[in-house]
PDB file of C-alpha atoms (C1' of nucleotides) in Angstrom:
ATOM      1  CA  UNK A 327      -5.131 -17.547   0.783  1.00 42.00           C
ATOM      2  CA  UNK A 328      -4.946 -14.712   3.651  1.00 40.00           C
ATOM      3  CA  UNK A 329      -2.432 -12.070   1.917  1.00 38.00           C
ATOM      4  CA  UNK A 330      -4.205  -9.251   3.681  1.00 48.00           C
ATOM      5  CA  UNK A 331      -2.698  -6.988   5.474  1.00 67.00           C
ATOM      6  CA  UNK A 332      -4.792  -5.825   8.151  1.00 77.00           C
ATOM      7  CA  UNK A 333      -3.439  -2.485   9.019  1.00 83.00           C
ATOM      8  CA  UNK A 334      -4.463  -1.770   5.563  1.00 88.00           C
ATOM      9  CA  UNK A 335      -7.466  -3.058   5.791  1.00 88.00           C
ATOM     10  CA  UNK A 336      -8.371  -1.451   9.017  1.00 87.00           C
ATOM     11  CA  UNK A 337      -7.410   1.618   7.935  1.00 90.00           C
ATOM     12  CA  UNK A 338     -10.062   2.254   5.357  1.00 90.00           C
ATOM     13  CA  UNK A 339     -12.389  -0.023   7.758  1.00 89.00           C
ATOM     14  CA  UNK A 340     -13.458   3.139   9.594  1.00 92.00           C
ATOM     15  CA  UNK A 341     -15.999   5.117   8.170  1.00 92.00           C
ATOM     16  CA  UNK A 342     -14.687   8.373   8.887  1.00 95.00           C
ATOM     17  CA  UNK A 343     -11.125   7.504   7.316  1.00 96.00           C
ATOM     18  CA  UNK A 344     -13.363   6.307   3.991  1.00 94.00           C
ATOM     19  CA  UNK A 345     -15.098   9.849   4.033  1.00 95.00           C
ATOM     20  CA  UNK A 346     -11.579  11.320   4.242  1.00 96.00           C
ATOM     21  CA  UNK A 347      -9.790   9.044   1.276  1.00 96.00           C
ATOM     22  CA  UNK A 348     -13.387  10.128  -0.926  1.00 94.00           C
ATOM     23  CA  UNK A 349     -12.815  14.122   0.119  1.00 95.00           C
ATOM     24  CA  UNK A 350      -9.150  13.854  -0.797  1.00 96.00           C
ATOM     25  CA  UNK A 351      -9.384  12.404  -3.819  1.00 94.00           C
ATOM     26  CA  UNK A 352     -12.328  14.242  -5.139  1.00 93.00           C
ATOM     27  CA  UNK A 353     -10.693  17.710  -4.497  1.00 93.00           C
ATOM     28  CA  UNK A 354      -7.076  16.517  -4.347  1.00 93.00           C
ATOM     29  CA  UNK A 355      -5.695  17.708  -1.328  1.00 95.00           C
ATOM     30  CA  UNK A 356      -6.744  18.752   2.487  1.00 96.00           C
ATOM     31  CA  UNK A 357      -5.809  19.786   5.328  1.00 97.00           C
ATOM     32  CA  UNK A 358      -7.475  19.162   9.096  1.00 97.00           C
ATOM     33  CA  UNK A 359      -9.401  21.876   9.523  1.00 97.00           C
ATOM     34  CA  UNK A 360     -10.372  21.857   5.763  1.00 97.00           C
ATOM     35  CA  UNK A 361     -11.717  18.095   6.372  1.00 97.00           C
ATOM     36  CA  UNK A 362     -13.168  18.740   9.391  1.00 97.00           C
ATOM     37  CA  UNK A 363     -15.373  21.634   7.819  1.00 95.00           C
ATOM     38  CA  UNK A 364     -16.697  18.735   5.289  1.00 95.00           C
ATOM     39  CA  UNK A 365     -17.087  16.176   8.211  1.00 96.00           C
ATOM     40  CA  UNK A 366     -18.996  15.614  11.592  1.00 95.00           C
ATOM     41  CA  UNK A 367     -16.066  15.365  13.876  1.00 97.00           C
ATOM     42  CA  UNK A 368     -13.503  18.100  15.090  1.00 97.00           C
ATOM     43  CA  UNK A 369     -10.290  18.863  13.643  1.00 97.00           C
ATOM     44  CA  UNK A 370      -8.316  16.784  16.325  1.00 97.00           C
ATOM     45  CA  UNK A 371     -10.360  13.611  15.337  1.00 97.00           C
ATOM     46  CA  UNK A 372      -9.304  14.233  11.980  1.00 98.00           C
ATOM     47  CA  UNK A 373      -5.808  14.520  12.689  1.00 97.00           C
ATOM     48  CA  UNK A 374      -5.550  11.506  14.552  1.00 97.00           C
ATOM     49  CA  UNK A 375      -6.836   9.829  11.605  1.00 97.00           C
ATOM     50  CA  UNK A 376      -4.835  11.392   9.263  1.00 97.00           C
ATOM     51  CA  UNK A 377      -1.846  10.132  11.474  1.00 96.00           C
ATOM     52  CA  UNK A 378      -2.998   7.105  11.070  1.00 96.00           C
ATOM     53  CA  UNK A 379      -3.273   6.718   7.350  1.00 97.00           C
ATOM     54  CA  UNK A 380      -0.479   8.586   7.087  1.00 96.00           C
ATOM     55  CA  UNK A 381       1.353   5.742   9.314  1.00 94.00           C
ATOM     56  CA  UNK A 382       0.095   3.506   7.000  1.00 94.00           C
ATOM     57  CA  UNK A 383       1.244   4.815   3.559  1.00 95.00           C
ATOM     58  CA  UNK A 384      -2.381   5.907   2.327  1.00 96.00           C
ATOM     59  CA  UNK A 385      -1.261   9.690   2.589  1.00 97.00           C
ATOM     60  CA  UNK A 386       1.515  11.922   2.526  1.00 97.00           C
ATOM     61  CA  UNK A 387       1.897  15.554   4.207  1.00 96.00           C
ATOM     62  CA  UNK A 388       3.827  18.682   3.235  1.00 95.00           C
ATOM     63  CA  UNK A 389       4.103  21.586   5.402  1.00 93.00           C
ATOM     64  CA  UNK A 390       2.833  24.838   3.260  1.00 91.00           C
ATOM     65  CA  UNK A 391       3.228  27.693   5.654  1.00 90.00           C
ATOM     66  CA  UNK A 392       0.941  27.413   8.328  1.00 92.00           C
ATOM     67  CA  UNK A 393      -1.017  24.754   7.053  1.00 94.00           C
ATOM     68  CA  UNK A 394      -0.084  21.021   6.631  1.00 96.00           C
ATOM     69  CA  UNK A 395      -1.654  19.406   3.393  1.00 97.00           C
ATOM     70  CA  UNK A 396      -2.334  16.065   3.316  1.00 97.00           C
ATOM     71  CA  UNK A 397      -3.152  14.069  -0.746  1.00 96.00           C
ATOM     72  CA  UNK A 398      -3.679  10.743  -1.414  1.00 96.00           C
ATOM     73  CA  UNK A 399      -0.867   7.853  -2.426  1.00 95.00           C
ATOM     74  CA  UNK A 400      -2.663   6.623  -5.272  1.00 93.00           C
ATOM     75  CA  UNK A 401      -0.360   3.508  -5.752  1.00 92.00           C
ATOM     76  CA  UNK A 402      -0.442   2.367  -2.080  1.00 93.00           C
ATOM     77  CA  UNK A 403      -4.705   2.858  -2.331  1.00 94.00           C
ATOM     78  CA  UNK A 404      -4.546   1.118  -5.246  1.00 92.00           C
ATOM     79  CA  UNK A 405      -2.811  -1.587  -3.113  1.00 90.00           C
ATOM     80  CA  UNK A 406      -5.943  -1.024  -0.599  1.00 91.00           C
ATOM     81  CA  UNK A 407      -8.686  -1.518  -3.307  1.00 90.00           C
ATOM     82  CA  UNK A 408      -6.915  -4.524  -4.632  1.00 89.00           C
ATOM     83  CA  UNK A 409      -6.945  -6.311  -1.296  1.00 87.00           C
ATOM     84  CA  UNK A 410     -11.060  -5.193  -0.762  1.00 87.00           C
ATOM     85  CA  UNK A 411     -11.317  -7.004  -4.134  1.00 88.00           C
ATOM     86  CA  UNK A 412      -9.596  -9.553  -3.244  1.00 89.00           C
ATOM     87  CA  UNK A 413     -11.084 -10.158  -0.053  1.00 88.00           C
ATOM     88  CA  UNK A 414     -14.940  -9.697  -1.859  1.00 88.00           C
ATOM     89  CA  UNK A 415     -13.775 -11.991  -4.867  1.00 90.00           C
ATOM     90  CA  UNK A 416     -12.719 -14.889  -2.383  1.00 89.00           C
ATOM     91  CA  UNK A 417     -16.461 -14.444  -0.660  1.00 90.00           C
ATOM     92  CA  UNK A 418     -17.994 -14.913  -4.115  1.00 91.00           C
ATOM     93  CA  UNK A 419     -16.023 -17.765  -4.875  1.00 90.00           C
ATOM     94  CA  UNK A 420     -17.348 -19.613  -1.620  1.00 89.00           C
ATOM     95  CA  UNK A 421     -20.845 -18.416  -2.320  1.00 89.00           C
ATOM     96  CA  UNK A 422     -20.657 -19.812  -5.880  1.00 87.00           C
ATOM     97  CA  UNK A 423     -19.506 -22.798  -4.794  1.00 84.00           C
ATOM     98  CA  UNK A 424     -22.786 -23.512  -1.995  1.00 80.00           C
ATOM     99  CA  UNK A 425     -24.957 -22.230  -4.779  1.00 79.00           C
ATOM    100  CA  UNK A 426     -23.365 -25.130  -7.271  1.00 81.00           C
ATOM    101  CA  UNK A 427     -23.761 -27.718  -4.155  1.00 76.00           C
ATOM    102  CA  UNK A 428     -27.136 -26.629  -3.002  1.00 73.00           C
ATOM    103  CA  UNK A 429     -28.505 -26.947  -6.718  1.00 79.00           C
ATOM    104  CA  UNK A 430     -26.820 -30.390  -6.973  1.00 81.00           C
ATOM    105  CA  UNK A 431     -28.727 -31.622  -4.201  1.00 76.00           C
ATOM    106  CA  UNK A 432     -31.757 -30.142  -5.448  1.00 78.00           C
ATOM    107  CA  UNK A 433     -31.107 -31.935  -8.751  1.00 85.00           C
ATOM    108  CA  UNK A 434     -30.757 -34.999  -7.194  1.00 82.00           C
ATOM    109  CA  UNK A 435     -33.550 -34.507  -4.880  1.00 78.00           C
ATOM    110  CA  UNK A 436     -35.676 -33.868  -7.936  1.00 79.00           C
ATOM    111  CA  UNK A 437     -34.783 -36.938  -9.892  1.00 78.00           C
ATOM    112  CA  UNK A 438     -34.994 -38.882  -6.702  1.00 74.00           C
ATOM    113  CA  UNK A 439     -38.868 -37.824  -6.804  1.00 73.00           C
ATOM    114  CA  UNK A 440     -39.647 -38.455 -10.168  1.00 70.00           C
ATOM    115  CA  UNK A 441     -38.955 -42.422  -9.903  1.00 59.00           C
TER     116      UNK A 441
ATOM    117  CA  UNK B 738     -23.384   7.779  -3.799  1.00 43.00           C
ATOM    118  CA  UNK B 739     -22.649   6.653  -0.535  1.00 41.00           C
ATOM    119  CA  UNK B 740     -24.828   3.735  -0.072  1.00 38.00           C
ATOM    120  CA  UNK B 741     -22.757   2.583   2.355  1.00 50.00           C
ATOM    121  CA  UNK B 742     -24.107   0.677   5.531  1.00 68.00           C
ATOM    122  CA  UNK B 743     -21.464   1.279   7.953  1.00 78.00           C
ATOM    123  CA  UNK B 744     -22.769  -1.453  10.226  1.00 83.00           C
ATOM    124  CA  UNK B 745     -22.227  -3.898   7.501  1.00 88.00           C
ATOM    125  CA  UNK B 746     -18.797  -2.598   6.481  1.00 88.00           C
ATOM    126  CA  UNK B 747     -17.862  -2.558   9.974  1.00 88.00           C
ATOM    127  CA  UNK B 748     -18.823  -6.250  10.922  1.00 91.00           C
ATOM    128  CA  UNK B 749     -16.819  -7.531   8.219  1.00 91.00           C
ATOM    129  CA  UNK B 750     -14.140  -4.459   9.042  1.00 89.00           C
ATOM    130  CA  UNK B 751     -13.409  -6.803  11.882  1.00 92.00           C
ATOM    131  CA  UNK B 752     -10.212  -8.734  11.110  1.00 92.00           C
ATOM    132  CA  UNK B 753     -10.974 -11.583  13.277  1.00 95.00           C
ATOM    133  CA  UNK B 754     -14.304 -11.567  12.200  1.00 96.00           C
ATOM    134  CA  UNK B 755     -13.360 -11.757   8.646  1.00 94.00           C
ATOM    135  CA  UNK B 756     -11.743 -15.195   9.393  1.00 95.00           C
ATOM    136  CA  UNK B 757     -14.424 -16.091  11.349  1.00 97.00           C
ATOM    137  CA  UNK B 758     -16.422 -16.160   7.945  1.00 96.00           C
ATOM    138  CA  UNK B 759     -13.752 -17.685   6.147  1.00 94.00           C
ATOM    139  CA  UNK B 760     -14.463 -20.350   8.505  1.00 95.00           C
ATOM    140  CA  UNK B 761     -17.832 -20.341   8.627  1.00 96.00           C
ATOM    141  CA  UNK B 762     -18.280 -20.257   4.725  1.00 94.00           C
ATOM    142  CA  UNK B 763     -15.781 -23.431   4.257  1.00 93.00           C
ATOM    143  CA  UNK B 764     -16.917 -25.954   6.954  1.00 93.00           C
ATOM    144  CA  UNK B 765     -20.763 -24.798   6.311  1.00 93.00           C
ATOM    145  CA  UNK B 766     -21.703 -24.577   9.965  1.00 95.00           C
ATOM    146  CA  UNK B 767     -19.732 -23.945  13.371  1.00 96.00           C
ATOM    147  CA  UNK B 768     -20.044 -22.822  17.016  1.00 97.00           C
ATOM    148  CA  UNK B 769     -18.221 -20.445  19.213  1.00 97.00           C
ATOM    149  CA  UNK B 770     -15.959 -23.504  20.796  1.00 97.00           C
ATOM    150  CA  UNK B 771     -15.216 -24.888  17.188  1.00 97.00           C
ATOM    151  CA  UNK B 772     -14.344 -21.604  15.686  1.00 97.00           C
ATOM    152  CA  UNK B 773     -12.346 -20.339  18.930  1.00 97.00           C
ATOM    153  CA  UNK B 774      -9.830 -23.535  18.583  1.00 95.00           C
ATOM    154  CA  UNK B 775      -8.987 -22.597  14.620  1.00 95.00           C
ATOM    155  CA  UNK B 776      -8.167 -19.174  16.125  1.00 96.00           C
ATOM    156  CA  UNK B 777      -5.991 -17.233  18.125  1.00 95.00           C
ATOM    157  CA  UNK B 778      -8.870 -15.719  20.546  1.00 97.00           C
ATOM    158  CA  UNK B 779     -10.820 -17.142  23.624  1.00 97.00           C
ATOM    159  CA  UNK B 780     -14.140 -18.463  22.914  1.00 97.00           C
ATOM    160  CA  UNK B 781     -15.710 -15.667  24.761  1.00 97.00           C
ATOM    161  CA  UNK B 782     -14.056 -13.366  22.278  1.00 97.00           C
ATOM    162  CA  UNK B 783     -15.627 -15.331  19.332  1.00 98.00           C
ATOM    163  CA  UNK B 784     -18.991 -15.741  21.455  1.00 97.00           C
ATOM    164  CA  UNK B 785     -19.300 -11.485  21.098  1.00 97.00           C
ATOM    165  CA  UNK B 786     -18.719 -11.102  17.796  1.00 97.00           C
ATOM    166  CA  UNK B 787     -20.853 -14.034  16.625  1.00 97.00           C
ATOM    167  CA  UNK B 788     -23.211 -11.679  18.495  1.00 96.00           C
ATOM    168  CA  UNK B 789     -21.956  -8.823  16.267  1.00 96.00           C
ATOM    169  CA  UNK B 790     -22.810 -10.682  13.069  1.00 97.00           C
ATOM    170  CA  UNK B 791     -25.670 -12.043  14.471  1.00 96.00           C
ATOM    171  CA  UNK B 792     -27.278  -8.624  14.681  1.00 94.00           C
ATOM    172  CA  UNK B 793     -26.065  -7.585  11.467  1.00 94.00           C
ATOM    173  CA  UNK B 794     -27.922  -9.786  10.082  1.00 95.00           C
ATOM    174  CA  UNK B 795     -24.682 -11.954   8.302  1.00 96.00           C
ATOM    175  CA  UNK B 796     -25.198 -15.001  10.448  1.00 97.00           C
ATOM    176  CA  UNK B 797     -27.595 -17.066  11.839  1.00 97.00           C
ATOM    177  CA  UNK B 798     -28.004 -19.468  14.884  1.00 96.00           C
ATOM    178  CA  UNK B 799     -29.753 -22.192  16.047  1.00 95.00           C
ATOM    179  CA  UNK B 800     -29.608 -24.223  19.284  1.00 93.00           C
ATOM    180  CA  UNK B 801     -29.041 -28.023  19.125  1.00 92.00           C
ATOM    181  CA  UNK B 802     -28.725 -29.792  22.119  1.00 91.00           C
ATOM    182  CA  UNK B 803     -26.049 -27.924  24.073  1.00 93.00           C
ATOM    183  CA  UNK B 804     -24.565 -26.080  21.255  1.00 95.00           C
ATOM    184  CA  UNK B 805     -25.883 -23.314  19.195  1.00 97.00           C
ATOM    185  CA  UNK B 806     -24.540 -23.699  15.843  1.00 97.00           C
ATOM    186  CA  UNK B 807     -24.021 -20.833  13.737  1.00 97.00           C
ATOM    187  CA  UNK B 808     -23.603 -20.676   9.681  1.00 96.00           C
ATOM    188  CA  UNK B 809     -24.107 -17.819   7.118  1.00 96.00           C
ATOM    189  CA  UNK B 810     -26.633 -16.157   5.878  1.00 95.00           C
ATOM    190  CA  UNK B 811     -25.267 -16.026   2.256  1.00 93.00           C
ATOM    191  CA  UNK B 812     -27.885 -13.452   0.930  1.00 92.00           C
ATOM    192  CA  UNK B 813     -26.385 -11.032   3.425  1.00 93.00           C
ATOM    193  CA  UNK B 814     -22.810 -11.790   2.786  1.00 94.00           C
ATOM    194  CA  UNK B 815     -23.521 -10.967  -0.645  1.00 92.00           C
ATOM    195  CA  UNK B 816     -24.815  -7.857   0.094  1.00 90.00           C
ATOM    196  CA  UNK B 817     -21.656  -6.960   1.714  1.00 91.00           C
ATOM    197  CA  UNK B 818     -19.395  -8.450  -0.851  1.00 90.00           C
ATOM    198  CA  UNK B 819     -21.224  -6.262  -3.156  1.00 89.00           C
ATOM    199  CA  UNK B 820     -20.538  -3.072  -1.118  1.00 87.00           C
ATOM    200  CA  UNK B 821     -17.186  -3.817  -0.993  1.00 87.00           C
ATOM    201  CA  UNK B 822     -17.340  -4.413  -4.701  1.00 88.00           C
ATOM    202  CA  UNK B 823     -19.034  -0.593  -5.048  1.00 88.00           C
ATOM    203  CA  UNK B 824     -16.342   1.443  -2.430  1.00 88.00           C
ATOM    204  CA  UNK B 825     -13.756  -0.347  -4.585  1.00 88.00           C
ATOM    205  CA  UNK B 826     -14.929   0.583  -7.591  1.00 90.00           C
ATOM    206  CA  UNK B 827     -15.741   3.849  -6.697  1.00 89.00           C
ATOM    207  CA  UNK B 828     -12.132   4.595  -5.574  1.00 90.00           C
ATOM    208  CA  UNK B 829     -11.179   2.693  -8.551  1.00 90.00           C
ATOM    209  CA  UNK B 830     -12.309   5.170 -10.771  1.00 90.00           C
ATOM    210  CA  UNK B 831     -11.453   8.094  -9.213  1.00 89.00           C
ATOM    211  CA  UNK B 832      -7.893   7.046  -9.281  1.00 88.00           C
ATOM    212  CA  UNK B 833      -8.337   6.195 -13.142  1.00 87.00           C
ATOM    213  CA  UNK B 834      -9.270   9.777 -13.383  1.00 83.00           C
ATOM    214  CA  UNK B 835      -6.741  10.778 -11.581  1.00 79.00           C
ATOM    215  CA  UNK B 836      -4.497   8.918 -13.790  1.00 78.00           C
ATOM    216  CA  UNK B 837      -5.636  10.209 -16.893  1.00 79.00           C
ATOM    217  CA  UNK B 838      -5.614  13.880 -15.834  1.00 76.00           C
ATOM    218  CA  UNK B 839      -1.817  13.034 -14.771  1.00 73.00           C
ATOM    219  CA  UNK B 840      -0.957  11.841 -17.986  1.00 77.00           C
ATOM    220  CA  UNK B 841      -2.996  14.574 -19.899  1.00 80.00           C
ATOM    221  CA  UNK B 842      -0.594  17.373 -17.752  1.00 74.00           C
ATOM    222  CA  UNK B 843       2.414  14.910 -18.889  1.00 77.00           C
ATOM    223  CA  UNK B 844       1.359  15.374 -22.532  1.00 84.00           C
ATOM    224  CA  UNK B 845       0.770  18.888 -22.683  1.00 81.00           C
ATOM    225  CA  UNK B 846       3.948  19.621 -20.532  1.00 77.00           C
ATOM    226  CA  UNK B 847       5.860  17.701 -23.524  1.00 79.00           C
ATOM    227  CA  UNK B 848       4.379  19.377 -26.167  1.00 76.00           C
ATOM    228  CA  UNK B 849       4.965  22.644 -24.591  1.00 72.00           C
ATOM    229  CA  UNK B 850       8.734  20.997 -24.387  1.00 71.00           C
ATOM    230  CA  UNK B 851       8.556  20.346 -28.044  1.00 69.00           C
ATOM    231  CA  UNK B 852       8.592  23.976 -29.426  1.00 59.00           C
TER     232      UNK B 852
ATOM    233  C1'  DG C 602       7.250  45.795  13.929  1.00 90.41           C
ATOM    234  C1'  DC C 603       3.311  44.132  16.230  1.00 90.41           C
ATOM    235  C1'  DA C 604      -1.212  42.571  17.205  1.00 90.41           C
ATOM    236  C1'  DA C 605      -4.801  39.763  15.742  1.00 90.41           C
ATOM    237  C1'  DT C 606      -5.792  35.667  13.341  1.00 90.41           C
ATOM    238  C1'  DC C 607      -5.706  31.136  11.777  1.00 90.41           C
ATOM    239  C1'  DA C 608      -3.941  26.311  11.497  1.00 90.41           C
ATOM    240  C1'  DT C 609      -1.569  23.172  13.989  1.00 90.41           C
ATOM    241  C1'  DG C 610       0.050  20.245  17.864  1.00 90.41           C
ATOM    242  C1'  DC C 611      -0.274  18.412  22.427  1.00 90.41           C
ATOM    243  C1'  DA C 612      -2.596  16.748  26.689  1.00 90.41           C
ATOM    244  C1'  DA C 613      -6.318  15.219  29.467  1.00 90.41           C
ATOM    245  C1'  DC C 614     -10.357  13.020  29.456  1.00 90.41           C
ATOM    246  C1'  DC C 615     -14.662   9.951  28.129  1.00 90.41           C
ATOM    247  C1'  DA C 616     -17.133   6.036  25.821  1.00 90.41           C
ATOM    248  C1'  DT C 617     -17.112   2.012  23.242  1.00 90.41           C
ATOM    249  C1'  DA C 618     -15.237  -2.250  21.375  1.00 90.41           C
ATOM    250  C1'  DG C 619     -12.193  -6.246  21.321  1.00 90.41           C
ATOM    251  C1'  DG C 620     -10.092  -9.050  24.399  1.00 90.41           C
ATOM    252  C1'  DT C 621      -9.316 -11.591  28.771  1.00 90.41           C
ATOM    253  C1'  DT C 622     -10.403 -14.447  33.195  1.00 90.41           C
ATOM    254  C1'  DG C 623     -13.664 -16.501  36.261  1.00 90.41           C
ATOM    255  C1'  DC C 624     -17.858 -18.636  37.356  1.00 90.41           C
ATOM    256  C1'  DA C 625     -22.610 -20.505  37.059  1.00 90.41           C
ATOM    257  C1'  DC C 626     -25.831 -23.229  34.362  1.00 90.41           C
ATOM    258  C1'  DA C 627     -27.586 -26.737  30.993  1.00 90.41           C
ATOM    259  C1'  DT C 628     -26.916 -30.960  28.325  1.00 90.41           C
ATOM    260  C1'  DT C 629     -24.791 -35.179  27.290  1.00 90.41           C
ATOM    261  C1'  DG C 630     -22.449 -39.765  27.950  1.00 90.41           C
ATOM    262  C1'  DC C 631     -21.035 -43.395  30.728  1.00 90.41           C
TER     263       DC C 631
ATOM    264  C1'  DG D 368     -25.737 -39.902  39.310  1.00 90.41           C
ATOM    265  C1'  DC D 369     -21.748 -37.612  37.933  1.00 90.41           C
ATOM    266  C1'  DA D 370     -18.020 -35.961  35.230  1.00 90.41           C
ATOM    267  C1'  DA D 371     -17.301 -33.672  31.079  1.00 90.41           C
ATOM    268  C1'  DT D 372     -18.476 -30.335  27.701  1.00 90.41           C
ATOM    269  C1'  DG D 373     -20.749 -26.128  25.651  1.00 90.41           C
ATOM    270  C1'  DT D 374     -22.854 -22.063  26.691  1.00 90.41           C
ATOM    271  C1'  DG D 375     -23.900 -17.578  28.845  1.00 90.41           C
ATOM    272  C1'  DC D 376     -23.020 -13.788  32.012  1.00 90.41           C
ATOM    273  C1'  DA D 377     -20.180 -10.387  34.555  1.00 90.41           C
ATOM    274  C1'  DA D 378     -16.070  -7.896  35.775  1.00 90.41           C
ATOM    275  C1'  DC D 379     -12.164  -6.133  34.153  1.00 90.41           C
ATOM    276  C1'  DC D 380      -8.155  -4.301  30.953  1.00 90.41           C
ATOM    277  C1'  DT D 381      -6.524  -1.854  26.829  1.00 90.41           C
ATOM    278  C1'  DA D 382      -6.815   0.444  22.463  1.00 90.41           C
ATOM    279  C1'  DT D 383      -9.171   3.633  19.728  1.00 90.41           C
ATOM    280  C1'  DG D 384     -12.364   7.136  18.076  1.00 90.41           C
ATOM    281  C1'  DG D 385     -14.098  11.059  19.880  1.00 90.41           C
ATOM    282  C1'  DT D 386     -14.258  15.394  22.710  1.00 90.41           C
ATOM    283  C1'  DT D 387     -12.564  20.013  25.049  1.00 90.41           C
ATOM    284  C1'  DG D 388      -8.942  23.139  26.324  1.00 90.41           C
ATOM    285  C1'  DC D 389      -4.722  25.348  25.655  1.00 90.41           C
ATOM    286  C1'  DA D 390      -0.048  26.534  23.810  1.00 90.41           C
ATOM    287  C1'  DT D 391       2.620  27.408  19.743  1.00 90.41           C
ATOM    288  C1'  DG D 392       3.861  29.109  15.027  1.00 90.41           C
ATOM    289  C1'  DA D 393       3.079  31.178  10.604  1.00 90.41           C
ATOM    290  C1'  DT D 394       0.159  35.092   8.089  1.00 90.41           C
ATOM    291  C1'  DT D 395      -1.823  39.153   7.412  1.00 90.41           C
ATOM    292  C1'  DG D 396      -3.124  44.123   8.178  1.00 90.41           C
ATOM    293  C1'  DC D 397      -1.993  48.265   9.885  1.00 90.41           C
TER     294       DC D 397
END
DNA sequence: GCAATCATGCAACCATAGGTTGCACATTGC
DNA sequence: GCAATGTGCAACCTATGGTTGCATGATTGC
């Protein structure tokens, strides 16, 4: 039932590292400072977290002269997204389920009071 | 299109947490001794993040006799199963974008190849 | 070629969060 | 009444997200 991998997971857990994945993919590429221009936390913040995604498969770097530019594995995010749904689609299974229960009881409960 | 609550995200970004729930949701009800002994972290441990969710809104608690007991609110978890559902989605489509710019490049690349 | 610039990398430091141990307090069961 | 059990509180440790400061390396303009 528990397939998730939590360094995934935690990697897109933190805020910040969600703000980066949406900047990436909406313009493509990035680098530190070019994040950190979009974001409210300094460049070194930024790199740490782009360390850590990148530790985790969610990015990949190429030095381009001075600058390091970071883009987006779309495969291993794909991965990510898959495990959120999973994750959410397990939740709503549960849920469903209480919601049948609690309406059988109320069902019975109901018939119970019309005798 | 950020509608994100972080706080949310970030109580069920918890990976122990997240189990916690699991547990919650199957056995209906539970307190901070009876989850602690289904997982690998003290009961103090558990005790602060039942706080966590607690605050958040995605659990609630009530005292019988020397025990609080603590179940889900399922209205909340919803909520955050549905956010989940949304950054998913979001990403989701962006990489189907993505996608379909990659392959439109392909197919004008091969039809450049074709003359 | 060289100086100024710009992006990066590295180190020290701070605050918060998840985790632990230890202890005091209330409730329950015999 | 007393031992056992569940809880709550406090101190403490470590990792992590964040900061500032500085050194280094590639670019650009002259």
């Amino acid at each position: 039932m528990n397939t998730i991998d939590d360094e995934l997971w935690s990697a897109i857990g933190d805020p910040t590292r969600r703000r980066m994945l949406d900047l990436l993919l909406a313009e493509g590429a990035g680098t530190a400072t070019s994040l950190s221009a979009r974001l409210p936390v300094t460049r070194q913040a930024i790199a740490k977290h782009l360390g850590v995604l990148d530790r985790v498969g969610l990015v990949h770097s190429a030095a381009a002269g001075r600058e390091r530019r970071y883009q987006v594995d779309e495969a291993q995010l794909a991965r990510a997204v898959a495990q959120l749904a999973s994750v959410g689609s397990a939740w709503d299974a549960r849920l469903q389920r209480i919601k049948r229960i609690a309406e059988a009881i109320q069902r019975a409960n109901d018939e119970r009071q019309s005798n």
